[in-house]
């Protein structure tokens, strides 16, 4: 007796599945139907809630396979893809799986043929489901529900809208990850509840059943907005991985429109904050003098002060650079006229250097101070301010073209080198500069003014030694 | 006026988060994959890793958000020109305590926002002090909270090797940035950093990783050490290094230190930039082409020298076409490839055929003689593939020799509207 004799001629069979994702049930029925040689076009597979197909009035009593029916064969690859594909929401999936199972009996390696239309469709279903599973793992957002009852502890609840029947398949992931947390995931297709020990399935839920917010979301949104780099807007790449359909249940997604809209201006602000839009380099010292009075590239320029220009011969072999004008220099409009200037003059004279033959200037052109009552107290410029002002000192250097530059103090050294060096390490030897000149570094005279006793004597001696070395080197350079 | 200390003390967590996440936004890497599998069953805390990392959100810059990526502090005693946190920068500063980072990580993780933590830091006080703080955060997470999620620590090459070693015991992945593709660039832009020191620290990490793997084979309970390996990042476009320089550097790093990944980060304009840097960002597509070439070396069997062959006269990869197509156009004599007979290696060289498509072609051709329409079913765009293959019913007639092949295959340039506003 062949199996076909169990099948009534012209009969259509209807298989009603108890659950939309019940692979085991499908497998059992499909196996029996194959053994009874029921061709694919004679079966209607109906999932719960699904409307019947054309022949939903078919026979619900399935044929019983004969005892000697050959076993049904399916490759491992098929079983694993079918387990995923059955979670898809396409009502045709059961029929597709049956057709493939049917064909597998004649061709056990059918799944290898990627160019086969039905194999490709299976692949596509499985891939879509895997993606949906992955997106659920990614985009579920728990919200903390504070319970009145302290015994109950913290309860985390999420609302999610999966596209396919993946809730049950995905439960294990959340159990493994949040094993010691009490949580619930509510979806329109059913719900999951984990109390720390047992997982329970519940009925479909509505969005209003889930909590509406969580205080931590403000922090999360702040993080989301801050980690985004407006200089690299790539909306397409974002949408590809996080399509709009997910946005409504993700607290951070409300920020996207304003982040996108504001990106360009934020980028140009970033650039503008970094940019120092200097024009062409001035060609004369007079032009620099005029320009520095109008310079507002850094906050110092905006204080109530005047710019102080360097002074000395336009072709001086020696350039002496200090930090910035002080209170008296600011009032006089000339560099090194205050107490530190007088001390400098005294030491220069002792070293035999004529100050009038040198070009004397500052690394920073404006006086930085804080007002204390009637007094304006000196403030050190920041590295950024020195770097900004470097443009002007460089312009002076280009015109004067000194053979040797004496930088007094760390700020002046930074103004020449663009990086901070230690005076004690850098002093006493020339540092070659890119334009062929050489830089000598020493302490700032105002440092000497603040010392007394032995320390003052020691530092004065070092200062004199530096000046003497400069004097000797100048003579050498003059040849 | 409030003193500096007072000002710091009154910053709220949300203000600090804003500053310290903003400071981390230039870092390209965010991967949370490739570590050992674990979950929180039987433990006291939370967290799991299942091999594949999960991107929990995407920012409008297209980059995934997988980890809480922040700095412990953006104070820094270093003065690297390309870095927004350098000493001479005027950015707002903030500092998290290790406890604050731990709390943030756990409360984000519990709500399923993240896979874990990616912690980096500016150098405060000293390299060792900073490294100690980074390790302390990881220790608290692992030991006090039994956290089993992902931890990526950026380690500091200048720190004591013993501290760096501790980082590897707590973290899934450790990384050290090489920062710039050439030593000259590093010397010029990062005066406080030293290429030899960076590579020395990478070498030490590599041997620690190898040793720990070896021990695991022999003793089941030997401690894990950075199971997700080490990675690095370099900045592209801040100096004059060419793509050939960059690819060469990357491949040397892969070989010498067995890095899991080399990340490329297109230099982006930073607020308060140093005057030695370009103000304009390099085209983001350049970064993309470098990742594509990285891919060619890691999955398609290209040698670094072959990727370099794809560069143009200036040493850079073409921006209008991908490096695989650029290579194929230069070596047209290798094409067309017969889809029904060619080896896997040959098929992998065909522009437009990915690793997946090649796998499917190899499986399918056991069942049928491939025709053009069969190949079309397995690839994204048959138009791109067609000039380079032969099938049962298709042979490109002189197409691979056409002088304008590149123009035919390159994406169409957008026609600008003459009267557009």
mmCIF file of C-alpha atoms in Angstrom, chain B residues 79-273:
data_model
loop_
_atom_site.group_PDB
_atom_site.id
_atom_site.type_symbol
_atom_site.label_atom_id
_atom_site.label_comp_id
_atom_site.label_asym_id
_atom_site.label_seq_id
_atom_site.Cartn_x
_atom_site.Cartn_y
_atom_site.Cartn_z
ATOM 1 C CA UNK B 79 49.795 69.546 24.626
ATOM 2 C CA UNK B 80 49.050 67.558 21.461
ATOM 3 C CA UNK B 81 47.985 69.963 18.756
ATOM 4 C CA UNK B 82 45.211 67.816 17.266
ATOM 5 C CA UNK B 83 43.597 67.147 20.623
ATOM 6 C CA UNK B 84 40.780 69.275 21.925
ATOM 7 C CA UNK B 85 41.828 68.502 25.499
ATOM 8 C CA UNK B 86 45.409 69.662 25.167
ATOM 9 C CA UNK B 87 46.773 71.812 27.924
ATOM 10 C CA UNK B 88 46.662 75.016 25.918
ATOM 11 C CA UNK B 89 43.043 74.597 24.840
ATOM 12 C CA UNK B 90 40.373 76.780 26.360
ATOM 13 C CA UNK B 91 37.630 74.137 26.517
ATOM 14 C CA UNK B 92 35.491 73.709 29.589
ATOM 15 C CA UNK B 93 37.020 71.146 31.909
ATOM 16 C CA UNK B 94 35.420 68.544 34.117
ATOM 17 C CA UNK B 95 36.387 65.507 36.104
ATOM 18 C CA UNK B 96 34.414 62.423 37.085
ATOM 19 C CA UNK B 97 35.181 60.429 40.171
ATOM 20 C CA UNK B 98 35.517 56.681 39.515
ATOM 21 C CA UNK B 99 32.314 56.173 41.513
ATOM 22 C CA UNK B 100 30.363 58.500 39.227
ATOM 23 C CA UNK B 101 31.494 56.599 36.141
ATOM 24 C CA UNK B 102 30.539 53.310 37.758
ATOM 25 C CA UNK B 103 27.068 54.611 38.662
ATOM 26 C CA UNK B 104 26.466 55.995 35.180
ATOM 27 C CA UNK B 105 27.579 52.798 33.506
ATOM 28 C CA UNK B 106 25.350 50.615 35.658
ATOM 29 C CA UNK B 107 22.259 52.773 35.395
ATOM 30 C CA UNK B 108 22.616 53.003 31.598
ATOM 31 C CA UNK B 109 23.275 49.294 31.333
ATOM 32 C CA UNK B 110 20.222 48.357 33.431
ATOM 33 C CA UNK B 111 18.029 50.295 31.019
ATOM 34 C CA UNK B 112 19.611 48.542 28.040
ATOM 35 C CA UNK B 113 21.126 51.721 26.582
ATOM 36 C CA UNK B 114 24.652 50.318 26.292
ATOM 37 C CA UNK B 115 26.856 47.225 26.070
ATOM 38 C CA UNK B 116 29.346 48.580 28.552
ATOM 39 C CA UNK B 117 31.961 51.246 29.064
ATOM 40 C CA UNK B 118 34.711 52.726 26.918
ATOM 41 C CA UNK B 119 36.844 54.804 29.231
ATOM 42 C CA UNK B 120 39.636 57.109 28.279
ATOM 43 C CA UNK B 121 41.198 60.079 30.013
ATOM 44 C CA UNK B 122 43.324 63.149 29.758
ATOM 45 C CA UNK B 123 46.585 62.868 31.667
ATOM 46 C CA UNK B 124 46.233 64.437 35.098
ATOM 47 C CA UNK B 125 49.027 64.749 37.624
ATOM 48 C CA UNK B 126 50.999 61.906 36.050
ATOM 49 C CA UNK B 127 50.538 59.050 33.638
ATOM 50 C CA UNK B 128 50.605 56.573 36.496
ATOM 51 C CA UNK B 129 48.051 58.445 38.546
ATOM 52 C CA UNK B 130 45.715 58.609 35.566
ATOM 53 C CA UNK B 131 46.159 54.947 34.726
ATOM 54 C CA UNK B 132 45.436 54.015 38.345
ATOM 55 C CA UNK B 133 42.156 55.893 38.167
ATOM 56 C CA UNK B 134 41.130 54.179 34.932
ATOM 57 C CA UNK B 135 41.922 50.774 36.395
ATOM 58 C CA UNK B 136 40.039 51.645 39.570
ATOM 59 C CA UNK B 137 36.823 52.224 37.605
ATOM 60 C CA UNK B 138 37.138 48.835 35.935
ATOM 61 C CA UNK B 139 37.996 47.150 39.221
ATOM 62 C CA UNK B 140 34.941 48.603 40.964
ATOM 63 C CA UNK B 141 32.677 47.514 38.128
ATOM 64 C CA UNK B 142 34.014 43.983 38.028
ATOM 65 C CA UNK B 143 34.713 43.276 41.673
ATOM 66 C CA UNK B 144 32.204 45.349 43.610
ATOM 67 C CA UNK B 145 29.295 45.156 41.170
ATOM 68 C CA UNK B 146 30.018 41.867 39.411
ATOM 69 C CA UNK B 147 29.540 43.649 36.105
ATOM 70 C CA UNK B 148 29.785 41.222 33.199
ATOM 71 C CA UNK B 149 29.280 43.635 30.325
ATOM 72 C CA UNK B 150 31.987 44.970 28.034
ATOM 73 C CA UNK B 151 34.815 47.217 29.185
ATOM 74 C CA UNK B 152 37.261 48.928 26.842
ATOM 75 C CA UNK B 153 40.063 50.843 28.511
ATOM 76 C CA UNK B 154 42.294 53.242 26.695
ATOM 77 C CA UNK B 155 45.668 52.704 28.236
ATOM 78 C CA UNK B 156 48.413 55.234 28.598
ATOM 79 C CA UNK B 157 51.706 54.205 27.025
ATOM 80 C CA UNK B 158 53.699 56.360 29.429
ATOM 81 C CA UNK B 159 52.268 54.565 32.469
ATOM 82 C CA UNK B 160 53.969 51.823 34.460
ATOM 83 C CA UNK B 161 53.622 48.513 32.532
ATOM 84 C CA UNK B 162 52.300 46.848 35.694
ATOM 85 C CA UNK B 163 49.327 49.249 35.725
ATOM 86 C CA UNK B 164 48.678 48.648 32.041
ATOM 87 C CA UNK B 165 48.742 44.936 32.811
ATOM 88 C CA UNK B 166 46.080 45.375 35.479
ATOM 89 C CA UNK B 167 43.898 47.145 32.937
ATOM 90 C CA UNK B 168 44.046 44.063 30.749
ATOM 91 C CA UNK B 169 42.907 41.858 33.614
ATOM 92 C CA UNK B 170 39.661 43.801 34.038
ATOM 93 C CA UNK B 171 38.991 44.984 30.496
ATOM 94 C CA UNK B 172 37.717 43.108 27.468
ATOM 95 C CA UNK B 173 39.705 45.268 25.143
ATOM 96 C CA UNK B 174 42.616 47.591 25.652
ATOM 97 C CA UNK B 175 43.851 50.141 23.188
ATOM 98 C CA UNK B 176 46.737 52.502 22.735
ATOM 99 C CA UNK B 177 46.471 55.203 20.118
ATOM 100 C CA UNK B 178 49.315 55.522 17.658
ATOM 101 C CA UNK B 179 47.703 58.891 16.918
ATOM 102 C CA UNK B 180 49.498 59.677 13.656
ATOM 103 C CA UNK B 181 50.658 57.524 10.775
ATOM 104 C CA UNK B 182 54.201 58.838 10.685
ATOM 105 C CA UNK B 183 56.768 59.441 13.387
ATOM 106 C CA UNK B 184 57.479 62.854 11.929
ATOM 107 C CA UNK B 185 53.806 63.779 12.267
ATOM 108 C CA UNK B 186 53.786 62.600 15.852
ATOM 109 C CA UNK B 187 56.888 64.589 16.721
ATOM 110 C CA UNK B 188 55.411 67.694 15.186
ATOM 111 C CA UNK B 189 51.849 67.434 16.468
ATOM 112 C CA UNK B 190 52.263 65.549 19.738
ATOM 113 C CA UNK B 191 55.411 66.923 21.349
ATOM 114 C CA UNK B 192 54.797 65.000 24.592
ATOM 115 C CA UNK B 193 54.376 61.625 22.905
ATOM 116 C CA UNK B 194 56.988 59.242 21.696
ATOM 117 C CA UNK B 195 56.482 56.696 18.919
ATOM 118 C CA UNK B 196 58.913 54.208 20.397
ATOM 119 C CA UNK B 197 57.216 54.318 23.751
ATOM 120 C CA UNK B 198 53.799 53.791 22.144
ATOM 121 C CA UNK B 199 54.964 50.801 20.169
ATOM 122 C CA UNK B 200 56.834 49.442 23.153
ATOM 123 C CA UNK B 201 53.622 49.485 25.185
ATOM 124 C CA UNK B 202 51.745 47.787 22.332
ATOM 125 C CA UNK B 203 54.390 45.102 22.176
ATOM 126 C CA UNK B 204 54.103 44.490 25.900
ATOM 127 C CA UNK B 205 50.322 44.160 25.621
ATOM 128 C CA UNK B 206 50.662 41.753 22.748
ATOM 129 C CA UNK B 207 52.958 39.450 24.703
ATOM 130 C CA UNK B 208 50.656 39.659 27.745
ATOM 131 C CA UNK B 209 47.700 38.667 25.567
ATOM 132 C CA UNK B 210 49.560 35.781 23.972
ATOM 133 C CA UNK B 211 50.805 34.566 27.327
ATOM 134 C CA UNK B 212 47.351 34.680 28.904
ATOM 135 C CA UNK B 213 45.862 32.737 25.967
ATOM 136 C CA UNK B 214 48.576 30.157 26.358
ATOM 137 C CA UNK B 215 47.932 29.834 30.081
ATOM 138 C CA UNK B 216 44.191 29.411 29.481
ATOM 139 C CA UNK B 217 44.940 26.417 27.333
ATOM 140 C CA UNK B 218 46.807 24.736 30.124
ATOM 141 C CA UNK B 219 44.968 25.980 33.204
ATOM 142 C CA UNK B 220 41.248 26.422 32.981
ATOM 143 C CA UNK B 221 41.203 29.038 35.700
ATOM 144 C CA UNK B 222 44.089 31.147 34.488
ATOM 145 C CA UNK B 223 42.942 34.785 34.492
ATOM 146 C CA UNK B 224 41.649 36.192 31.241
ATOM 147 C CA UNK B 225 43.618 39.059 29.790
ATOM 148 C CA UNK B 226 41.929 41.421 27.327
ATOM 149 C CA UNK B 227 39.963 38.630 25.600
ATOM 150 C CA UNK B 228 38.863 41.053 22.885
ATOM 151 C CA UNK B 229 42.479 41.908 22.150
ATOM 152 C CA UNK B 230 43.958 45.323 21.504
ATOM 153 C CA UNK B 231 43.181 47.999 18.968
ATOM 154 C CA UNK B 232 44.503 51.385 18.016
ATOM 155 C CA UNK B 233 43.432 54.549 16.303
ATOM 156 C CA UNK B 234 45.119 56.983 13.989
ATOM 157 C CA UNK B 235 44.072 60.398 12.888
ATOM 158 C CA UNK B 236 43.767 60.911 9.182
ATOM 159 C CA UNK B 237 44.137 64.256 7.508
ATOM 160 C CA UNK B 238 45.830 66.253 10.247
ATOM 161 C CA UNK B 239 49.210 65.969 8.597
ATOM 162 C CA UNK B 240 50.530 65.261 5.136
ATOM 163 C CA UNK B 241 50.706 61.453 5.415
ATOM 164 C CA UNK B 242 49.374 59.745 2.284
ATOM 165 C CA UNK B 243 47.019 56.774 2.130
ATOM 166 C CA UNK B 244 50.000 54.633 1.144
ATOM 167 C CA UNK B 245 51.777 55.729 4.343
ATOM 168 C CA UNK B 246 48.673 54.976 6.363
ATOM 169 C CA UNK B 247 48.010 51.558 4.849
ATOM 170 C CA UNK B 248 51.667 50.674 5.312
ATOM 171 C CA UNK B 249 51.611 51.735 8.928
ATOM 172 C CA UNK B 250 48.366 49.862 9.597
ATOM 173 C CA UNK B 251 49.638 46.645 8.106
ATOM 174 C CA UNK B 252 52.861 46.842 10.081
ATOM 175 C CA UNK B 253 50.799 47.347 13.222
ATOM 176 C CA UNK B 254 48.545 44.379 12.419
ATOM 177 C CA UNK B 255 51.588 42.204 11.835
ATOM 178 C CA UNK B 256 53.748 43.349 14.718
ATOM 179 C CA UNK B 257 51.163 43.613 17.443
ATOM 180 C CA UNK B 258 48.361 41.353 16.218
ATOM 181 C CA UNK B 259 45.881 44.172 16.594
ATOM 182 C CA UNK B 260 42.227 43.315 16.260
ATOM 183 C CA UNK B 261 41.457 46.603 14.603
ATOM 184 C CA UNK B 262 43.095 49.757 13.410
ATOM 185 C CA UNK B 263 40.597 52.587 13.492
ATOM 186 C CA UNK B 264 40.912 55.595 11.267
ATOM 187 C CA UNK B 265 39.474 58.840 12.449
ATOM 188 C CA UNK B 266 39.149 61.630 9.943
ATOM 189 C CA UNK B 267 40.563 64.687 11.606
ATOM 190 C CA UNK B 268 37.616 66.890 12.371
ATOM 191 C CA UNK B 269 37.825 70.536 13.150
ATOM 192 C CA UNK B 270 38.077 70.893 16.865
ATOM 193 C CA UNK B 271 37.043 73.947 18.778
ATOM 194 C CA UNK B 272 39.989 75.993 19.872
ATOM 195 C CA UNK B 273 42.251 74.308 17.376
#
